[in-house]
């Protein structure tokens, strides 16, 4: 008994970063979303991790599994500007960036900002827009700035893109280029709910009656609080042997016989940043191998390409990532 108390005291003593407020904020966000969203805990946790790690997220799943509504309600829990953009094959760059309008009074052109000038952007069906529009979005995602008529406009932090896409339907869609996929911290695969969860979804929907979902969600965090929490995440401790563990996982993707394309150093950084955010959510000021294992799939899945032979055999990127993670010795 005394030994256990000593261990607990040692853990408390070693906690070098104050994470209580961050944990409480995350718990409150999950509680708010739980008023409407049944299940999908993995998607919710990964989206919160992406916010804390200051990374964009791509959400993939068949229609009707609450991809858009979850991202929309998560944005509602934060007291920041929000824009929703429906991507279509005829969408032009000016439709999302804005356009220059001639002001008769001043006899000068004025730039009218488009919906991309916001804090949290929800892009529905991102793979429906043509290359020009994707290129305009790419600059904003990669550099958090937009260039119009030779003038650079910085995006105000936090600037986060949540994008959804349907993996089944191919008609009228454009495959996202690898460089753009690489700018997403996570690709989150959303599955069907279990039978028990679906029953609870029906019960919840029946009980809501005429209530509007968005009105059930309260705003909890300001933009400044999000920025403060993002700074705390940077301070989370990572041991050298875990840095080597992350690098070994990513390096293996470049030499793996099942893969045609491996992950870049950006993937290593993404795993590290996401692991830090996950550790903080779980109340630790240091990351563990379990944190790394948890985020490796969503970070690497969209950054690697299978060889044509393995793809024809039905192997998936996620399965290869799992094999790689399992094959590398966990540091002690």
PDB file of C-alpha atoms in Angstrom, residues 22 24 42 57 60 101 130 136 144 148 157 162 183 225 232 276 285 293 330:
ATOM      1  CA  UNK A  22      -7.255  21.205 -21.043  1.00  0.00           C
ATOM      2  CA  UNK A  24     -11.772  19.465 -18.514  1.00  0.00           C
ATOM      3  CA  UNK A  42     -12.787   7.545 -32.282  1.00  0.00           C
ATOM      4  CA  UNK A  57      -8.549  16.400 -41.007  1.00  0.00           C
ATOM      5  CA  UNK A  60     -14.054   9.505 -45.123  1.00  0.00           C
ATOM      6  CA  UNK A 101     -15.055  44.312 -56.760  1.00  0.00           C
ATOM      7  CA  UNK A 130     -11.824  20.643 -60.049  1.00  0.00           C
ATOM      8  CA  UNK A 136      -6.492  27.482 -54.273  1.00  0.00           C
ATOM      9  CA  UNK A 144      -2.260  29.379 -44.044  1.00  0.00           C
ATOM     10  CA  UNK A 148      -4.963  37.269 -54.675  1.00  0.00           C
ATOM     11  CA  UNK A 157      -5.554  31.497 -36.289  1.00  0.00           C
ATOM     12  CA  UNK A 162     -12.354  19.569 -41.827  1.00  0.00           C
ATOM     13  CA  UNK A 183      -1.356  18.343 -45.837  1.00  0.00           C
ATOM     14  CA  UNK A 225      -8.049  29.343 -25.400  1.00  0.00           C
ATOM     15  CA  UNK A 232       0.760  23.586 -24.145  1.00  0.00           C
ATOM     16  CA  UNK A 276       1.552  14.856 -27.867  1.00  0.00           C
ATOM     17  CA  UNK A 285       2.823  15.360 -19.953  1.00  0.00           C
ATOM     18  CA  UNK A 293       0.268   3.315 -32.160  1.00  0.00           C
ATOM     19  CA  UNK A 330       8.464  -1.216 -28.757  1.00  0.00           C
TER      20      UNK A 330
END
